[in-house]
Amino acid sequence: INAEYMGISARREILSYIQMEPTPELVMLREQLLELDKKKKSIEGEIMSLTETLTAKGMPGVSSPLVDKEGFPLPGIDIYAVRTMRNKLIYLKNDHTALMKQIDIGLKKLHASYKEAKKVSAPAAEVITKLPEEKKVQQKQAD
């Protein structure tokens, strides 16, 4: 976490999350998000591979026409293979979009659960770690 660009309240909130004991619900949500992240990386890898193959030298690319001006297939290109790869690329992009929506919903649930768990545990603990910057500010104000 790059603390330089975060405000003090955001850093304090992150520290309180780290100090919290995770509930079974939080652990389950986190595991689900990690699994979705693995799927996302796999899909992104396939998309990159197909894109590299389609844009390689001698290939028509991702969206350029497969026929010449007269309507004849381009010579030296396996039209069926290119169409199959393009089709798979489109499916993968749609799957990636749907997966990103699931991850977004999961992250929102995870953060809401952390906030809820923090509200429940805060009255019992009331332990807030002060950051070094806050201590310096308080010392200057005291002097």
N, CA and C of each residue as an Amber inpcrd file, in Angstrom:
protein
   429
   0.8550000  -1.1750000   0.0000000   0.0000000   0.0000000   0.0000000
   0.8940000   1.2290000   0.0000000   0.6590000   2.1290000  -0.9050000
   1.4400000   3.3550000  -0.9660000   0.7580000   4.3920000  -0.0810000
   1.2940000   4.5730000   1.1100000   0.6680000   5.4270000   2.1100000
   0.8500000   6.9050000   1.8280000   1.7770000   7.2820000   0.9620000
   2.0330000   8.6920000   0.6900000   0.8230000   9.3770000   0.0800000
   0.0440000   8.6730000  -0.7180000  -1.0490000   9.2870000  -1.4550000
  -2.4050000   9.1180000  -0.7710000  -2.4120000   8.5300000   0.4010000
  -3.6690000   8.3290000   1.1050000  -3.7860000   9.3170000   2.2570000
  -4.9880000   9.6880000   2.5610000  -5.2150000  10.5490000   3.7080000
  -5.0580000   9.7630000   4.9990000  -4.9610000  10.4870000   6.0920000
  -4.7610000   9.8520000   7.3940000  -5.9330000   8.9570000   7.7520000
  -7.1550000   9.3970000   7.4650000  -8.3200000   8.5830000   7.8160000
  -8.3440000   7.2840000   7.0170000  -7.9480000   7.3380000   5.7390000
  -7.9150000   6.1140000   4.9300000  -6.8660000   5.1530000   5.4660000
  -5.7020000   5.6730000   5.8540000  -4.6580000   4.8040000   6.4050000
  -5.0920000   4.2030000   7.7340000  -5.7730000   4.9970000   8.5510000
  -6.2560000   4.4920000   9.8360000  -7.2760000   3.3750000   9.6130000
  -8.1520000   3.5540000   8.6200000  -9.1610000   2.5370000   8.3280000
  -8.5050000   1.2440000   7.8570000  -7.4930000   1.3480000   6.9980000
  -6.7900000   0.1520000   6.5280000  -6.0990000  -0.5460000   7.6870000
  -5.4790000   0.2240000   8.5670000  -4.8270000  -0.3820000   9.7330000
  -5.8400000  -1.1020000  10.6150000  -7.0260000  -0.5140000  10.7690000
  -8.0340000  -1.1770000  11.5980000  -8.5250000  -2.4610000  10.9500000
  -8.5970000  -2.5080000   9.5980000  -8.9670000  -3.7440000   8.9120000
  -7.9180000  -4.8200000   9.1330000  -6.6570000  -4.4130000   9.0650000
  -5.5730000  -5.3740000   9.2320000  -5.5790000  -5.9440000  10.6430000
  -5.9000000  -5.1140000  11.6190000  -5.8930000  -5.5500000  13.0080000
  -7.1140000  -6.3850000  13.3800000  -8.1730000  -6.3210000  12.5610000
  -9.4010000  -7.0660000  12.8600000  -9.2010000  -8.5670000  12.6910000
  -9.9150000  -9.3120000  13.4900000  -9.9580000 -10.7650000  13.3270000
 -11.0190000 -11.0610000  12.2630000 -10.6350000 -11.7090000  11.1390000
 -11.6130000 -11.9380000  10.0720000 -12.6780000 -12.9500000  10.4840000
 -13.9070000 -12.6370000  10.1170000 -15.0090000 -13.5540000  10.3830000
 -15.0430000 -14.6080000   9.2750000 -15.7480000 -15.7180000   9.5000000
 -15.8560000 -16.7380000   8.4380000 -16.4450000 -16.1860000   7.1440000
 -17.3760000 -15.2390000   7.2630000 -17.9720000 -14.6290000   6.0620000
 -16.9210000 -13.8470000   5.2780000 -16.0850000 -13.0960000   5.9900000
 -15.0310000 -12.3280000   5.3290000 -14.0210000 -13.2470000   4.6550000
 -13.6810000 -14.3300000   5.3240000 -12.7280000 -15.2840000   4.7510000
 -13.3110000 -15.9150000   3.4910000 -14.5910000 -16.2810000   3.5460000
 -15.2430000 -16.8960000   2.3890000 -15.3160000 -15.9120000   1.2050000
 -15.6960000 -14.6610000   1.4820000 -15.7570000 -13.6500000   0.4260000
 -14.3820000 -13.4280000  -0.1980000 -13.3680000 -13.3610000   0.6580000
 -12.0070000 -13.1510000   0.1560000 -11.5700000 -14.3150000  -0.7360000
 -11.8600000 -15.5480000  -0.3110000 -11.4950000 -16.7190000  -1.1190000
 -12.2240000 -16.7170000  -2.4610000 -13.4930000 -16.3330000  -2.4460000
 -14.2450000 -16.2570000  -3.6960000 -13.6390000 -15.2150000  -4.6330000
 -13.2530000 -14.0770000  -4.0730000 -12.6440000 -13.0340000  -4.8980000
 -11.2950000 -13.4820000  -5.4550000 -10.5330000 -14.2010000  -4.6620000
  -9.2510000 -14.7070000  -5.1570000  -9.4580000 -15.7120000  -6.2880000
 -10.4850000 -16.5330000  -6.1680000 -10.8010000 -17.4980000  -7.2290000
 -11.2430000 -16.7680000  -8.5030000 -12.0730000 -15.7380000  -8.3460000
 -12.4950000 -14.9490000  -9.4990000 -11.2950000 -14.2530000 -10.1490000
 -10.3490000 -13.8100000  -9.3190000  -9.1480000 -13.1630000  -9.8430000
  -8.3110000 -14.1500000 -10.6640000  -8.2340000 -15.3880000 -10.2040000
  -7.5020000 -16.4080000 -10.9780000  -8.1550000 -16.6240000 -12.3370000
  -9.4960000 -16.7000000 -12.3440000 -10.2200000 -16.8660000 -13.6070000
  -9.9820000 -15.6730000 -14.5280000  -9.9990000 -14.4740000 -13.9360000
  -9.7880000 -13.2550000 -14.7180000  -8.4110000 -13.2640000 -15.3730000
  -7.4010000 -13.6370000 -14.6170000  -6.0460000 -13.6820000 -15.1690000
  -5.9280000 -14.7350000 -16.2650000  -6.6120000 -15.8500000 -16.1000000
  -6.6040000 -16.8870000 -17.1210000  -7.2480000 -16.3870000 -18.4110000
  -8.3920000 -15.7410000 -18.2760000  -9.0890000 -15.2010000 -19.4490000
  -8.2370000 -14.1230000 -20.1150000  -7.6290000 -13.2620000 -19.3240000
  -6.7770000 -12.2130000 -19.8960000  -5.5950000 -12.8220000 -20.6530000
  -5.0460000 -13.9100000 -20.1300000  -3.9570000 -14.5920000 -20.8210000
  -4.3960000 -15.1540000 -22.1580000  -5.5820000 -15.7600000 -22.1880000
  -6.1180000 -16.2930000 -23.4470000  -6.3870000 -15.1790000 -24.4490000
  -6.9320000 -14.0590000 -23.9590000  -7.2030000 -12.9160000 -24.8350000
  -5.9000000 -12.4030000 -25.4450000  -4.8770000 -12.2750000 -24.6220000
  -3.5700000 -11.8010000 -25.1210000  -3.0110000 -12.7680000 -26.1590000
  -3.1160000 -14.0560000 -25.8790000  -2.5890000 -15.0630000 -26.7980000
  -3.3010000 -15.0070000 -28.1520000  -4.6270000 -14.9490000 -28.1160000
  -5.3900000 -14.8730000 -29.3670000  -5.1030000 -13.5840000 -30.1230000
  -5.0010000 -12.4810000 -29.3990000  -4.7200000 -11.1980000 -30.0420000
  -3.3400000 -11.2140000 -30.6970000  -2.3560000 -11.7720000 -30.0010000
  -1.0080000 -11.8670000 -30.5820000  -1.0080000 -12.7420000 -31.8380000
  -1.7470000 -13.8510000 -31.7790000  -1.8210000 -14.7460000 -32.9320000
  -2.4850000 -14.0540000 -34.1150000  -3.5840000 -13.3570000 -33.8630000
  -4.3230000 -12.6980000 -34.9420000  -3.5880000 -11.4910000 -35.5190000
  -2.7310000 -10.8740000 -34.7200000  -2.0200000  -9.6910000 -35.2180000
  -0.5910000 -10.0140000 -35.6470000  -0.2430000 -11.2920000 -35.6690000
   1.1020000 -11.6930000 -36.1080000   1.2810000 -11.3740000 -37.5900000
   2.5200000 -11.3690000 -38.0120000   2.8240000 -11.0620000 -39.4130000
   2.1570000 -12.0880000 -40.3360000   1.4780000 -11.5910000 -41.3410000
   0.8030000 -12.4560000 -42.2920000  -0.6260000 -12.7880000 -41.9110000
  -1.0570000 -12.3470000 -40.7400000  -2.4410000 -12.5900000 -40.3140000
  -3.2540000 -11.3270000 -40.5530000  -4.5720000 -11.4660000 -40.7040000
  -5.4010000 -10.3120000 -41.0560000  -5.7060000  -9.3620000 -39.8980000
  -5.4140000  -9.7410000 -38.6840000  -5.7240000  -8.8830000 -37.5440000
  -7.0250000  -9.2810000 -36.8850000  -7.4340000  -8.4670000 -35.9260000
  -8.6090000  -8.7950000 -35.1250000  -9.9090000  -8.4420000 -35.8430000
  -9.8990000  -7.3880000 -36.6640000 -11.1680000  -6.9680000 -37.2600000
 -11.1030000  -6.6210000 -38.7430000  -9.9760000  -6.7820000 -39.3690000
  -9.8980000  -6.4270000 -40.7970000 -10.6040000  -7.4890000 -41.6480000
 -11.0110000  -7.1140000 -42.8540000 -11.7580000  -8.0470000 -43.7060000
 -10.9270000  -9.2610000 -44.1310000 -11.6070000 -10.3670000 -44.3400000
 -10.9560000 -11.6130000 -44.7410000 -11.0730000 -11.8570000 -46.2460000
 -11.6750000 -10.8970000 -46.9470000 -11.8190000 -11.0080000 -48.3970000
 -11.2470000  -9.7570000 -49.0440000 -10.8870000  -9.8880000 -50.3140000
 -10.3530000  -8.7250000 -51.0340000 -11.5060000  -7.8640000 -51.5620000
 -11.1760000  -6.8410000 -52.3420000 -12.1910000  -5.9120000 -52.8590000
 -13.2020000  -6.5900000 -53.7660000 -12.7900000  -7.6740000 -54.3910000
 -13.6810000  -8.3790000 -55.3020000 -14.5000000  -9.4580000 -54.6040000
 -14.2690000  -9.6580000 -53.3090000 -15.0440000 -10.6310000 -52.5550000
 -14.4230000 -12.0080000 -52.4520000 -13.2020000 -12.1560000 -52.9560000
 -12.5190000 -13.4520000 -52.8720000 -11.7250000 -13.5400000 -51.5620000
 -11.6390000 -14.7360000 -50.9780000 -10.8580000 -14.8940000 -49.7410000
  -9.3930000 -14.4990000 -49.9700000  -8.8060000 -13.8960000 -48.9360000
  -7.4020000 -13.4940000 -49.0220000  -6.5300000 -14.7360000 -49.1550000
  -5.5330000 -14.6830000 -50.0290000  -4.6750000 -15.8630000 -50.2210000
  -3.7430000 -16.0730000 -49.0150000  -3.4930000 -17.3130000 -48.6980000
  -2.5490000 -17.6690000 -47.6340000  -3.1030000 -17.5550000 -46.2310000
  -4.4090000 -17.3910000 -46.1080000  -5.0160000 -17.2660000 -44.7750000
  -6.0620000 -18.3610000 -44.6110000  -5.9910000 -19.0390000 -43.4890000
  -6.9970000 -20.0470000 -43.1620000  -8.2100000 -19.3070000 -42.5930000
  -9.1680000 -19.0310000 -43.4510000 -10.3430000 -18.2350000 -43.0880000
 -11.0840000 -18.8600000 -41.9110000 -11.2630000 -20.1750000 -41.9570000
 -11.9960000 -20.8660000 -40.8910000 -11.2820000 -20.6870000 -39.5470000
  -9.9690000 -20.8350000 -39.5180000  -9.2130000 -20.7010000 -38.2760000
  -9.2740000 -19.2680000 -37.7370000  -9.1740000 -18.3000000 -38.6240000
  -9.2240000 -16.8990000 -38.2120000 -10.6030000 -16.5680000 -37.6460000
 -11.6530000 -17.0160000 -38.3220000 -13.0130000 -16.7560000 -37.8280000
 -13.2510000 -17.4350000 -36.4920000 -12.7130000 -18.6450000 -36.3270000
 -12.8510000 -19.3550000 -35.0580000 -12.1310000 -18.6050000 -33.9320000
 -10.9140000 -18.1170000 -34.2110000 -10.1720000 -17.3560000 -33.2010000
 -10.8700000 -16.0470000 -32.8550000 -11.3880000 -15.3610000 -33.8650000
 -12.1080000 -14.1130000 -33.6080000 -13.3570000 -14.3640000 -32.7710000
 -14.0660000 -15.4340000 -33.1020000 -15.2640000 -15.7890000 -32.3480000
 -14.9100000 -16.0720000 -30.8870000 -13.8560000 -16.8530000 -30.6760000
 -13.4340000 -17.1680000 -29.3080000 -13.0130000 -15.9020000 -28.5760000
 -12.3480000 -14.9940000 -29.2700000 -11.9200000 -13.7250000 -28.6750000
 -13.1250000 -12.9170000 -28.2050000 -14.1550000 -12.8750000 -29.0110000
 -15.3750000 -12.1520000 -28.6340000 -16.0180000 -12.7830000 -27.3980000
 -16.1090000 -14.1080000 -27.3720000 -16.6660000 -14.7960000 -26.2040000
 -15.8400000 -14.4990000 -24.9550000 -14.5270000 -14.5440000 -25.0910000
 -13.6550000 -14.2930000 -23.9400000 -13.7980000 -12.8580000 -23.4280000
 -13.9270000 -11.9190000 -24.3350000 -14.1080000 -10.5270000 -23.9080000
 -15.4270000 -10.3550000 -23.1650000 -16.4760000 -11.0130000 -23.6410000
 -17.7650000 -10.9640000 -22.9400000 -17.6700000 -11.6310000 -21.5720000
 -16.9920000 -12.7740000 -21.5050000 -16.7880000 -13.4540000 -20.2260000
 -15.9870000 -12.5760000 -19.2680000 -14.9850000 -11.8790000 -19.7910000
 -14.1570000 -11.0020000 -18.9690000 -14.9950000  -9.8640000 -18.3990000
 -15.8620000  -9.2850000 -19.2220000 -16.7280000  -8.2020000 -18.7560000
 -17.6530000  -8.6930000 -17.6430000 -18.2530000  -9.8530000 -17.8210000
 -19.1420000 -10.4130000 -16.8000000 -18.3690000 -10.7220000 -15.5230000
 -17.1760000 -11.2500000 -15.6600000 -16.3480000 -11.5780000 -14.5040000
 -15.9470000 -10.3180000 -13.7380000 -15.6250000  -9.2580000 -14.4640000
 -15.2600000  -7.9980000 -13.8100000 -16.4490000  -7.4330000 -13.0250000
 -17.6620000  -7.6170000 -13.5320000 -18.8490000  -7.1740000 -12.7950000
 -19.0060000  -7.9820000 -11.5090000 -18.7550000  -9.3020000 -11.5870000
 -18.8180000 -10.1450000 -10.3880000 -17.7660000  -9.7250000  -9.3710000
 -16.5730000  -9.4310000  -9.8360000 -15.5050000  -8.9990000  -8.9340000
 -15.8770000  -7.6700000  -8.2870000 -16.4370000  -6.7620000  -9.0580000
 -16.8520000  -5.4660000  -8.5200000 -17.8900000  -5.6440000  -7.4170000
 -18.8840000  -6.4740000  -7.6700000 -19.9210000  -6.7400000  -6.6620000
 -19.3030000  -7.3950000  -5.4330000 -18.4020000  -8.3520000  -5.6480000
 -17.7450000  -9.0320000  -4.5400000 -16.9040000  -8.0950000  -3.6970000
 -16.1810000  -7.1840000  -4.3360000 -15.3660000  -6.2190000  -3.5880000
 -16.2480000  -5.2840000  -2.7600000 -17.3650000  -4.8700000  -3.3410000
 -18.2860000  -4.0110000  -2.5870000 -18.8390000  -4.7480000  -1.3730000
 -19.1770000  -6.0290000  -1.5480000 -19.6690000  -6.8320000  -0.4270000
 -18.5820000  -7.0020000   0.6330000 -17.3550000  -7.2490000   0.1890000
 -16.2480000  -7.4570000   1.1150000 -15.9980000  -6.2010000   1.9450000
 -15.9580000  -5.0480000   1.2950000 -15.7210000  -3.8130000   2.0380000
 -16.8830000  -3.4790000   2.9640000 -18.1010000  -3.7480000   2.5180000
 -19.2640000  -3.5230000   3.3840000 -19.2050000  -4.4530000   4.5870000
 -18.7900000  -5.6900000   4.3790000 -18.6760000  -6.6440000   5.4840000
 -17.5870000  -6.2230000   6.4580000 -16.4630000  -5.7080000   5.9290000
 -15.3960000  -5.2090000   6.8020000 -15.8970000  -4.0450000   7.6470000
 -16.6300000  -3.1340000   7.0230000 -17.1490000  -1.9960000   7.7690000
 -18.1410000  -2.4490000   8.8360000 -18.9800000  -3.4230000   8.4880000
 -19.9520000  -3.9400000   9.4510000 -19.2410000  -4.6400000  10.6060000
 -18.2490000  -5.4450000  10.2830000 -17.4890000  -6.1370000  11.3300000
 -16.7430000  -5.1460000  12.2040000 -16.2810000  -4.0670000  11.5950000
 -15.5650000  -3.0370000  12.3490000 -16.5170000  -2.3390000  13.3110000
 -17.7490000  -2.0660000  12.8640000 -18.7320000  -1.4180000  13.7310000
 -19.0680000  -2.3060000  14.9210000 -19.1650000  -3.6050000  14.6620000
 -19.5100000  -4.5490000  15.7270000 -18.3660000  -4.6750000  16.7240000
 -17.1240000  -4.7180000  16.2280000 -15.9820000  -4.9420000  17.1160000
 -15.4390000  -3.6540000  17.7200000 -15.7760000  -2.4910000  17.1700000
 -15.2140000  -1.2310000  17.6530000 -15.5910000  -0.9070000  19.0900000
 -16.8560000  -1.0520000  19.5280000 -17.1710000  -0.7220000  20.9110000
 -16.4320000  -1.6060000  21.9140000 -16.1500000  -2.8370000  21.5460000
 -15.4740000  -3.7360000  22.4650000 -13.9760000  -3.4320000  22.5640000
 -13.3590000  -3.0620000  21.4620000 -11.9070000  -2.9160000  21.4540000
 -11.4480000  -1.4810000  21.6600000 -11.9620000  -0.5430000  20.8630000
 -11.5530000   0.8640000  20.8930000 -10.0400000   1.0370000  20.8450000
  -9.3720000   0.2330000  20.0160000  -7.9320000   0.3450000  19.8480000
  -7.6730000   0.9360000  18.4720000  -7.1330000   2.1360000  18.4490000
  -6.7830000   2.7680000  17.1860000  -5.3070000   3.1020000  17.2420000
  -4.5770000   2.5870000  16.3030000  -3.1470000   2.8430000  16.2490000
  -2.9210000   4.1990000  15.5990000  -2.1480000   5.0220000  16.2610000
  -1.8530000   6.3350000  15.7020000  -0.6690000   6.2150000  14.7680000
  -0.7820000   6.8900000  13.6550000   0.2810000   6.8920000  12.6650000
   1.3540000   7.8930000  13.0730000   2.6030000   7.7000000  12.6300000
   3.6830000   8.6080000  12.9930000   3.3830000  10.0690000  12.6540000
   2.7180000  10.3400000  11.5370000   2.4030000  11.7180000  11.1630000
   1.4570000  12.3540000  12.1700000   0.4980000  11.5700000  12.6690000
  -0.4550000  12.0900000  13.6340000   0.2440000  12.4260000  14.9450000
   1.1710000  11.5830000  15.3550000   1.9150000  11.8350000  16.5940000
   2.7180000  13.1210000  16.4840000   3.3580000  13.3520000  15.3190000
   4.1450000  14.5670000  15.1210000   3.2320000  15.7990000  15.1810000
   2.0740000  15.7180000  14.5670000   1.1400000  16.8410000  14.5670000
   0.6850000  17.1280000  15.9840000   0.3760000  16.0850000  16.7460000
  -0.0720000  16.2790000  18.1200000   1.0370000  16.8560000  18.9970000
   2.2950000  16.4210000  18.7650000   3.4060000  16.9540000  19.5380000
   3.6230000  18.4310000  19.2360000   3.4970000  18.8200000  17.9650000
   3.6570000  20.2200000  17.5940000   2.5680000  21.0760000  18.2200000
   1.3480000  20.5470000  18.2580000   0.2390000  21.2930000  18.8430000
   0.4110000  21.4430000  20.3480000   0.9830000  20.4120000  20.9820000
   1.2010000  20.4570000  22.4210000   2.3050000  21.4470000  22.7810000
   3.2930000  21.6020000  21.9220000   4.4260000  22.5160000  22.1850000
   4.0230000  23.9210000  21.9940000
